[in-house]
CSV table of C-alpha atoms and ligand atoms in Angstrom, one decimal:
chain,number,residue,atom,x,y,z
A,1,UNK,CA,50.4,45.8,-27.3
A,2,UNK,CA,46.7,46.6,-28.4
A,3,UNK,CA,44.0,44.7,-26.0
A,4,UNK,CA,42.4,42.0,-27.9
A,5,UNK,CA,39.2,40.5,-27.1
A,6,UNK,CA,39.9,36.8,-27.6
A,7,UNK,CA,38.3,34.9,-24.4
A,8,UNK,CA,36.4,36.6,-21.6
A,9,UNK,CA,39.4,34.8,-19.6
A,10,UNK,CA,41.6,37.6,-20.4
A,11,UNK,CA,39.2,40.2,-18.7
A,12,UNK,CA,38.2,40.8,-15.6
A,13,UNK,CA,34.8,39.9,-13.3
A,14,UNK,CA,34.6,44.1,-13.2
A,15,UNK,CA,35.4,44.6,-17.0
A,16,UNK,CA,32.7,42.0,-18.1
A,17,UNK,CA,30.5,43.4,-15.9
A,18,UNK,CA,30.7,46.9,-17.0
A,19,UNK,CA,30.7,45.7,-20.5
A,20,UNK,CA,27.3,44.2,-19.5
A,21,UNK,CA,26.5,47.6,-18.2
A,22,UNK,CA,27.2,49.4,-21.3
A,23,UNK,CA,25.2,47.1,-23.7
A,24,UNK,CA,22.5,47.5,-22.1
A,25,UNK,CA,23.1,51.2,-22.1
A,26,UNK,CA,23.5,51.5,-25.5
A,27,UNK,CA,20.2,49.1,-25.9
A,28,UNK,CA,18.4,50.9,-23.5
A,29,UNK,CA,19.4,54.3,-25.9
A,30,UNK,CA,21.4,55.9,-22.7
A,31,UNK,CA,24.3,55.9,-25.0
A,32,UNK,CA,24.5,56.9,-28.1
A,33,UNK,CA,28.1,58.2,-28.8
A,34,UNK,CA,30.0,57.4,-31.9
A,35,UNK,CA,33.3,56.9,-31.1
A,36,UNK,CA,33.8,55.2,-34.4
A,37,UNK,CA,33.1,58.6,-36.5
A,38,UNK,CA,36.1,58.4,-39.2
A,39,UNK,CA,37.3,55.0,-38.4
A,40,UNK,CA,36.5,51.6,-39.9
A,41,UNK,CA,36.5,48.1,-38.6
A,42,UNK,CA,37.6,44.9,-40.6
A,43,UNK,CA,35.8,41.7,-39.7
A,44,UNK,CA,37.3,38.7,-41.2
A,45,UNK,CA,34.8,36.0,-42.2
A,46,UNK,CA,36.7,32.3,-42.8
A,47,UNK,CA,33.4,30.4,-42.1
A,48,UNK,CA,29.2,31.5,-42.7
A,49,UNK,CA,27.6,33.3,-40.4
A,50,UNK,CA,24.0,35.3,-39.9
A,51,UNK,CA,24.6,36.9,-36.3
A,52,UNK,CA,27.9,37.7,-35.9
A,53,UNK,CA,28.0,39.5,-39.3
A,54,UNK,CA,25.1,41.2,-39.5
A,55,UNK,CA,25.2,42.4,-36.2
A,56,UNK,CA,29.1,43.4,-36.1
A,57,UNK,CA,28.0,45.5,-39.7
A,58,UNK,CA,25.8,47.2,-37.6
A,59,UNK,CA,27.4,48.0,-34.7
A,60,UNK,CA,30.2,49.9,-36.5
A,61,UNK,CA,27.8,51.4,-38.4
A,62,UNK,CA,25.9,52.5,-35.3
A,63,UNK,CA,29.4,53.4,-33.4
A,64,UNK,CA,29.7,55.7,-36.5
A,65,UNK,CA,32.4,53.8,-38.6
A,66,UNK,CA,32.2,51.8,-41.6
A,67,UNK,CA,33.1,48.1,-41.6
A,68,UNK,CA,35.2,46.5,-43.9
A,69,UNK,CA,34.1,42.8,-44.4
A,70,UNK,CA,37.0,39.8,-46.1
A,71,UNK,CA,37.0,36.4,-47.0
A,72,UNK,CA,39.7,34.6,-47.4
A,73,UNK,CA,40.6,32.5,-50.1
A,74,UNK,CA,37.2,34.4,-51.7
A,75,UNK,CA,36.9,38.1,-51.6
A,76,UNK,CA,40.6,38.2,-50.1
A,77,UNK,CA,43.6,36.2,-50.4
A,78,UNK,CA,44.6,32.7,-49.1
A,79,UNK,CA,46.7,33.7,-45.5
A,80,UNK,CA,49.6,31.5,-44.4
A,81,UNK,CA,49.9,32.0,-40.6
A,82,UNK,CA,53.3,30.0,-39.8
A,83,UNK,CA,56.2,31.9,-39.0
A,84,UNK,CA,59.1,31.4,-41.0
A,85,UNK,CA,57.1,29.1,-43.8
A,86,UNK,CA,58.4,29.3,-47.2
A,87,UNK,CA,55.3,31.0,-48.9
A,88,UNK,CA,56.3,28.3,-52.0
A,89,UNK,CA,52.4,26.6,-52.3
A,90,UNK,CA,49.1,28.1,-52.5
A,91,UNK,CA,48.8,30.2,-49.9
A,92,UNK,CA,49.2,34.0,-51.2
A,93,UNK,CA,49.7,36.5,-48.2
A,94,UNK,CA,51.1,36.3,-44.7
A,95,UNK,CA,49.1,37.1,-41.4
A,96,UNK,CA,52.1,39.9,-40.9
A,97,UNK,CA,51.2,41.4,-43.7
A,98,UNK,CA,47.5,41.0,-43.9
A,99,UNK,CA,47.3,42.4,-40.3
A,100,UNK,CA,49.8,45.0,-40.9
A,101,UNK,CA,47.8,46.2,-44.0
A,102,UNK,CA,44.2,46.4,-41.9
A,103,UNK,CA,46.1,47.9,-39.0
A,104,UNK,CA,47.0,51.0,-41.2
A,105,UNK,CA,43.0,51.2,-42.3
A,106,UNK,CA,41.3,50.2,-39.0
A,107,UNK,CA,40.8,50.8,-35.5
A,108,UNK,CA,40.3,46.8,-34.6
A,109,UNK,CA,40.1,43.6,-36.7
A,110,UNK,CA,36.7,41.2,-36.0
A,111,UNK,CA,37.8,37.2,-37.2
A,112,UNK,CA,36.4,34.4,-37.2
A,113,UNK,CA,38.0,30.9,-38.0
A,114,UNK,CA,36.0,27.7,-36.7
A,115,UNK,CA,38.2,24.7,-36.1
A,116,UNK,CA,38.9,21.7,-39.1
A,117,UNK,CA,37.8,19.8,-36.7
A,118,UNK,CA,40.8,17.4,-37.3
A,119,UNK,CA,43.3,17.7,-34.7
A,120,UNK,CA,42.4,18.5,-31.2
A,121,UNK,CA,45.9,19.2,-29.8
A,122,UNK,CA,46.5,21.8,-32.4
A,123,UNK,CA,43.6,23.5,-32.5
A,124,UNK,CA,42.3,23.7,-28.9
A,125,UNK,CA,45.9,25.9,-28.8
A,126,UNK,CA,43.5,28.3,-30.9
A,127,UNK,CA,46.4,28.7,-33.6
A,128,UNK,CA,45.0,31.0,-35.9
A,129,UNK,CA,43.6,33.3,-34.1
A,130,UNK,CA,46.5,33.5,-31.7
A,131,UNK,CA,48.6,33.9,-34.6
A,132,UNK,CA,45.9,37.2,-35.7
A,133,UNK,CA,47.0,38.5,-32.5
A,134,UNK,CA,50.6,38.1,-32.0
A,135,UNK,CA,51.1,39.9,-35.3
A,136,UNK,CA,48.4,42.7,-35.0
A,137,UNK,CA,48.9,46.3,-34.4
A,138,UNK,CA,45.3,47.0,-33.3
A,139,UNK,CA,43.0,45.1,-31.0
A,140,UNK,CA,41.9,41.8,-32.7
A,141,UNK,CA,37.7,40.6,-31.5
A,142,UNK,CA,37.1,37.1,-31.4
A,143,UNK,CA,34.4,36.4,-33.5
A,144,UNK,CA,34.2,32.8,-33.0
A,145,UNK,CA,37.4,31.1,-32.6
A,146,UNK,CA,38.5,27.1,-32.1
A,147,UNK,CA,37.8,27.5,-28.5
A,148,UNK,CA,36.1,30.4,-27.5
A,149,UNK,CA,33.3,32.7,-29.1
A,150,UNK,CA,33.2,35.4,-26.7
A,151,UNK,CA,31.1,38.2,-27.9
A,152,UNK,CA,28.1,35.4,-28.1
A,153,UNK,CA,28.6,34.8,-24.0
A,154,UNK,CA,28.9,38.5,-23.3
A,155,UNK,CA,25.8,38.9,-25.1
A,156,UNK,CA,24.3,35.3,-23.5
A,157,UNK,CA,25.4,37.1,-20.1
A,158,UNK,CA,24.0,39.9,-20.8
A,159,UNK,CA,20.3,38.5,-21.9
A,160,UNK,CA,20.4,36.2,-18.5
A,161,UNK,CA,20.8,40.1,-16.6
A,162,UNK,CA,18.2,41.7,-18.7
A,163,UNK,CA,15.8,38.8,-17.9
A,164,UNK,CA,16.5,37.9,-14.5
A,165,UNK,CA,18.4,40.9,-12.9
A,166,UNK,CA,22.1,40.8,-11.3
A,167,UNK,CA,23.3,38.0,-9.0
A,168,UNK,CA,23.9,34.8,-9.1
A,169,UNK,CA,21.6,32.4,-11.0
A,170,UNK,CA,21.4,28.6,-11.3
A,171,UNK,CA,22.4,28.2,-14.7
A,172,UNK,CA,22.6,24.9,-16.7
A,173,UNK,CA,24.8,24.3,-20.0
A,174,UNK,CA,23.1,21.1,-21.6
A,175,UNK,CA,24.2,19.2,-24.4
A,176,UNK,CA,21.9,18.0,-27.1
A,177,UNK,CA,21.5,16.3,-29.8
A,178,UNK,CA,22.5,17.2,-33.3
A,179,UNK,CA,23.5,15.1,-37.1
A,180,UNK,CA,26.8,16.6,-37.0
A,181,UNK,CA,29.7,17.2,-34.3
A,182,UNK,CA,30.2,20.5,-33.8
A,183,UNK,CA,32.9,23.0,-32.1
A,184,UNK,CA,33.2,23.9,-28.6
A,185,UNK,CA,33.8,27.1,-28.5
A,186,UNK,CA,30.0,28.4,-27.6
A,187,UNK,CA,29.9,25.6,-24.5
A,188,UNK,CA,33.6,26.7,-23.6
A,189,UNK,CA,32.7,30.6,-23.7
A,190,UNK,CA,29.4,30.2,-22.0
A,191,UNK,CA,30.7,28.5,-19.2
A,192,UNK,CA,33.6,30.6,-18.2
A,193,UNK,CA,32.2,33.3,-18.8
A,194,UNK,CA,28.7,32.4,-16.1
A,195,UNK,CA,31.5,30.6,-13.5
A,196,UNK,CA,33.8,34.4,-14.3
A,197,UNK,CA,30.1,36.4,-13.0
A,198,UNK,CA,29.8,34.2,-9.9
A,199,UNK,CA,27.0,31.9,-11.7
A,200,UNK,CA,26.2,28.2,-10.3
A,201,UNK,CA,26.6,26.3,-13.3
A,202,UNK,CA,25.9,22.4,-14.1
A,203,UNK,CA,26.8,21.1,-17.1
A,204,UNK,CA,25.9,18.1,-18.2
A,205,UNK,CA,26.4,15.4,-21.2
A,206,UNK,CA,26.4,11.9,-22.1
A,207,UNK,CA,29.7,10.2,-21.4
A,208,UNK,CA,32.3,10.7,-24.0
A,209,UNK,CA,31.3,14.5,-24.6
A,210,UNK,CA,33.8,16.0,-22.0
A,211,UNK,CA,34.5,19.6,-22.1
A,212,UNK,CA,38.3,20.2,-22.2
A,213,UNK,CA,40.1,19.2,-19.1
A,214,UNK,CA,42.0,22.7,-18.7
A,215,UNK,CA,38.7,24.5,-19.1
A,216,UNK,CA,37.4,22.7,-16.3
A,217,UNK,CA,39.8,23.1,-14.0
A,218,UNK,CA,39.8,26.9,-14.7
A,219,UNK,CA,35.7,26.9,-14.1
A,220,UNK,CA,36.5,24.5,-10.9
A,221,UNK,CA,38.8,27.6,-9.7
A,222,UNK,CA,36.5,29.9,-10.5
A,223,UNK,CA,33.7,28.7,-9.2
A,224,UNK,CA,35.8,28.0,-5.8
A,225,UNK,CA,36.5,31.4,-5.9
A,226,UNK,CA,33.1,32.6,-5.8
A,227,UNK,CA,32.3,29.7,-2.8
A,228,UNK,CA,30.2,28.0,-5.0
A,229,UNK,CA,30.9,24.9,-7.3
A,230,UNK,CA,30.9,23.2,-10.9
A,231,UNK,CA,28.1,20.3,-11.2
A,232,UNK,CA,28.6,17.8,-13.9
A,233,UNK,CA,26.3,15.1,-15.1
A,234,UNK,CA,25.7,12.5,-17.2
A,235,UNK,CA,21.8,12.5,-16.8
A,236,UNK,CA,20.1,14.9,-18.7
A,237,UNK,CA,17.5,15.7,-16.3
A,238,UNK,CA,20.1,16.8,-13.8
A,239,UNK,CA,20.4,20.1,-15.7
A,240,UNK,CA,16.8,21.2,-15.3
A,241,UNK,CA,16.0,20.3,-11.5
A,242,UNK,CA,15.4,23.4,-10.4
A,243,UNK,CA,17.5,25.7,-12.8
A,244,UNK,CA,16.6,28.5,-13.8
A,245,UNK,CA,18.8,29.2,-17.0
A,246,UNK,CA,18.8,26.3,-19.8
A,247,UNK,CA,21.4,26.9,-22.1
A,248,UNK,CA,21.5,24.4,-24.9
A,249,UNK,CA,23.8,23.5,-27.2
A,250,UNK,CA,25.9,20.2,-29.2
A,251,UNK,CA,29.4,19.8,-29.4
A,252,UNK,CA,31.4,17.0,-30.6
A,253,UNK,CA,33.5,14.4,-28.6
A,254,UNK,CA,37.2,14.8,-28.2
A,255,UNK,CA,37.4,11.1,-28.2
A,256,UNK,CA,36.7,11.2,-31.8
A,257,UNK,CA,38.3,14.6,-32.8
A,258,UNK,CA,38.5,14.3,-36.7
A,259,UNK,CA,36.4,11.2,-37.2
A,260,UNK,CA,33.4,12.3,-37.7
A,261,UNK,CA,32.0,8.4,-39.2
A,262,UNK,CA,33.6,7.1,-36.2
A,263,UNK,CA,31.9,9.0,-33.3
A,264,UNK,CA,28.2,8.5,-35.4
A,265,UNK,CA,27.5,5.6,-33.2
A,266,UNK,CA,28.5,7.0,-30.1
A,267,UNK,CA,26.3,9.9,-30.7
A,268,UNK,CA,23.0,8.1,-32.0
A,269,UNK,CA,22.8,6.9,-28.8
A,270,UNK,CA,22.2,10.3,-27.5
A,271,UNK,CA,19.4,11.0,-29.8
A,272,UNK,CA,17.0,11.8,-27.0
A,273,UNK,CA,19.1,14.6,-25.5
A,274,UNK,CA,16.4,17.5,-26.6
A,275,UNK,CA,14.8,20.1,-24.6
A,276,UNK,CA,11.3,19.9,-24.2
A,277,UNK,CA,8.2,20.9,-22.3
A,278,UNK,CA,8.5,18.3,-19.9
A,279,UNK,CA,12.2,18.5,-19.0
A,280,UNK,CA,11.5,22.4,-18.7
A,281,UNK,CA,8.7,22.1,-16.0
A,282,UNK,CA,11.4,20.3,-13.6
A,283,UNK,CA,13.3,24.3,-13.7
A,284,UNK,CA,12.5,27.3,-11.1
A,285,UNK,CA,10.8,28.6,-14.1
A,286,UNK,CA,14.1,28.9,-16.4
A,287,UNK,CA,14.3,30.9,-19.7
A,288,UNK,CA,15.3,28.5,-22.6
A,289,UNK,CA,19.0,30.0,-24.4
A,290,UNK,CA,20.4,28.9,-27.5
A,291,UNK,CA,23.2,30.7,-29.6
A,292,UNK,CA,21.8,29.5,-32.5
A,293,UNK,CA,21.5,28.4,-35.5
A,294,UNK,CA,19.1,25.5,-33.9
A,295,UNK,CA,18.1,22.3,-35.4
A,296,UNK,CA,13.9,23.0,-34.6
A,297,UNK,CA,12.8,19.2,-33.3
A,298,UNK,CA,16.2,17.8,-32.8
A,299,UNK,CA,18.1,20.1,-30.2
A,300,UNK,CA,14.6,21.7,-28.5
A,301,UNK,CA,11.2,21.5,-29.6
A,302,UNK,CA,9.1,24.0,-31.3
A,303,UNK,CA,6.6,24.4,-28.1
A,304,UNK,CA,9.6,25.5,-26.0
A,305,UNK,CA,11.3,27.5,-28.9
A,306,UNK,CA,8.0,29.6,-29.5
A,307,UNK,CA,7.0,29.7,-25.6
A,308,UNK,CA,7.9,32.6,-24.0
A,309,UNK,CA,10.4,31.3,-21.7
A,310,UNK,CA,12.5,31.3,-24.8
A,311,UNK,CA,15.4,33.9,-25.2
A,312,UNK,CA,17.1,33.0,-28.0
A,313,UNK,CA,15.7,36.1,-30.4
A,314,UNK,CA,16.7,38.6,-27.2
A,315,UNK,CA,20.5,36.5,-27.2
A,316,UNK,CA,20.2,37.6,-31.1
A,317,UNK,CA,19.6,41.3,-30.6
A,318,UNK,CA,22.1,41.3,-27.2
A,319,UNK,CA,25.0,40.8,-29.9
A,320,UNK,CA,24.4,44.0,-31.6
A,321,UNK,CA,25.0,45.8,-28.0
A,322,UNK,CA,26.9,43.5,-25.9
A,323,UNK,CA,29.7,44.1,-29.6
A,324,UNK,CA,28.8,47.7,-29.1
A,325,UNK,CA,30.4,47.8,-26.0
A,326,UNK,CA,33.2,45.7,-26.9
A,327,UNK,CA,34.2,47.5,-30.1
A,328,UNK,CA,33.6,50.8,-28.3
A,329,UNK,CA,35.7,49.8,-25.2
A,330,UNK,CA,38.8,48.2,-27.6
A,331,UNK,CA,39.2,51.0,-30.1
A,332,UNK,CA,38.9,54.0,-27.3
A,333,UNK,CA,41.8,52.5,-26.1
A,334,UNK,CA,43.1,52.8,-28.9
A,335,UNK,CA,42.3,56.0,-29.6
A,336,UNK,CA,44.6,57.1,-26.6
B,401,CP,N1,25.5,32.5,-32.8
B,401,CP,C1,26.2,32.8,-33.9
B,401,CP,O1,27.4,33.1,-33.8
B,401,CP,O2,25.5,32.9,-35.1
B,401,CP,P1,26.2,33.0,-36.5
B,401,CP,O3,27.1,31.7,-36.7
B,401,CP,O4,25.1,33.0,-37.5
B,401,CP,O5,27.1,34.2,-36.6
């Protein structure tokens, strides 16, 4: 079975960390190896992106191979992903085959597949990408999934240990905000993956805006593990007191999973969730992190997105190395 890259969950506290190592290494220009010389990539776009593509072109490039970029239903066909369906409606090409295809062409396949954002039991199961990877020959890199958008929190994990150093750090995940629900998969990946390095995370949100219950439990453990515990709040200012990472970021409420209208109210009572100068002086100093894209105004104001405490250009760049690493460590095994 190839080794995907679908939630920092599967890998270890050692393999994150010396993933971490080696993008900074290749940052740093220590290593500069191709191990991608003759080989492509295939990274499978079903929603927009800046980041992820751009910076997953270029690290294949850089690793010396030549990326292959699809969009389904656009530049590629329609994929069906159920086993067994009867292919009779409008979906043209199977998963089996569409993985089976790129497996014979590529070293590893890069997807990305937000939710519908309709059903919540379905799709916090993660069905399409899991369905990527049950039928793939070669590794499969989340790239942002229904749940989890790993590459963005090796690369948020690797920014906080380029600008504080290793050990553990105070690090708050903080809600704001924002018109529109959005997935969880950035808050999900960004908290295991700080509880997995040891971390002392709070999170907090306005009632209603839970994280998923299993995902919780799993950062309870882990934080249990690492004699250290899981804060959760629903005052705003309990994130900042004395943090010293602020990572922002909106997601929608399971309460209202797929109505959208409905959960409107709910949410415009939130409207002063935002990051700004005065909520940051409460922190030990913290940098300001945001995956973005970022509403300017509505999830953190400018003064604290142009101050220097703010990382989110240095998260940006960390993507092209922290992939590096990944893609690098994926296809070598590969390449045994
Ligand atoms: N942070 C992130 O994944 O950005 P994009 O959606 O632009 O790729």
């Amino acid at each position: 079975m190839p080794r995907h890259f679908l939630s920092t969950a599967d890998w270890s506290r050692d393999e994150l960390e010396s993933l971490i190592e080696e993008a900074l290494a290749f940052k740093r220009g220590e290593r500069r190896d191709r191990p991608l010389t003759d080989r492509s990539v295939a990274l499978v776009f079903f929603n927009p992106s800046l980041r992820t593509r751009a910076s997953m072109q270029l690290a294949v490039n850089q690793l010396g191979g030549y990326p292959i970029v699809l969009e389904p239903g656009s530049t590629s066909w329609t994929i069906e992903y159920a086993e067994g369906a009867v292919m009779d409606r409008d979906r043209t090409e199977h998963v089996a085959e569409f993985v089976g295809v790129l497996g014979r062409y590529c070293a590893a396949i890069g997807v990305r597949v937000f939710p519908a954002l309709k059903d919540w039991r379905e799709e916090r199961a993660d069905p399409i990408i899991g369905a990527f990877a049950r039928r793939s020959p070669v590794p499969i890199i989340n790239l942002e999934s229904a749940m989890h958008h790993p590459c963005q929190a090796l690369a948020d994990m690797t920014t906080i240990r380029e600008r504080l150093g290793a050990g553990k750090r105070r690090v708050s995940l903080v809600w704001v905000w924002h018109p529109k629900p959005l997935p969880m998969a950035v808050p999900n990946s960004f908290a295991l993956a700080a509880a997995q390095l040891g971390h002392e995370l709070t999170i907090a949100h306005p009632p209603g805006y839970e994280l998923d219950d299993e995902l919780v439990r799993e950062l309870n453990m882990l934080a249990h593990d690492h004699g250290t515990r899981v804060r959760i709040s629903n005052e705003i200012e309990d994130a900042f007191d004395g943090a010293q990472v602020i990572y922002a970021k909106s997601w929608g409420s399971r309460m209202f999973y797929g109505m959208a209208e409905e959960e409107r109210e709910m949410r415009a009572a939130y409207r002063r969730w935002i990051v700004d100068v005065k909520l940051m002086s409460r922190t030990d100093d913290a940098i300001f992190m945001h995956c973005l894209p970022v509403r300017r105004n509505v999830e953190v104001t400018d003064d604290v997105l142009d101050s220097p405490a703010s990382a989110v250009l240095d998260e940006a760049e960390n993507r092209l190395h922290a992939q590096k690493a990944i893609i690098a460590r994926v296809c070598e095994r590969e390449a045994r």
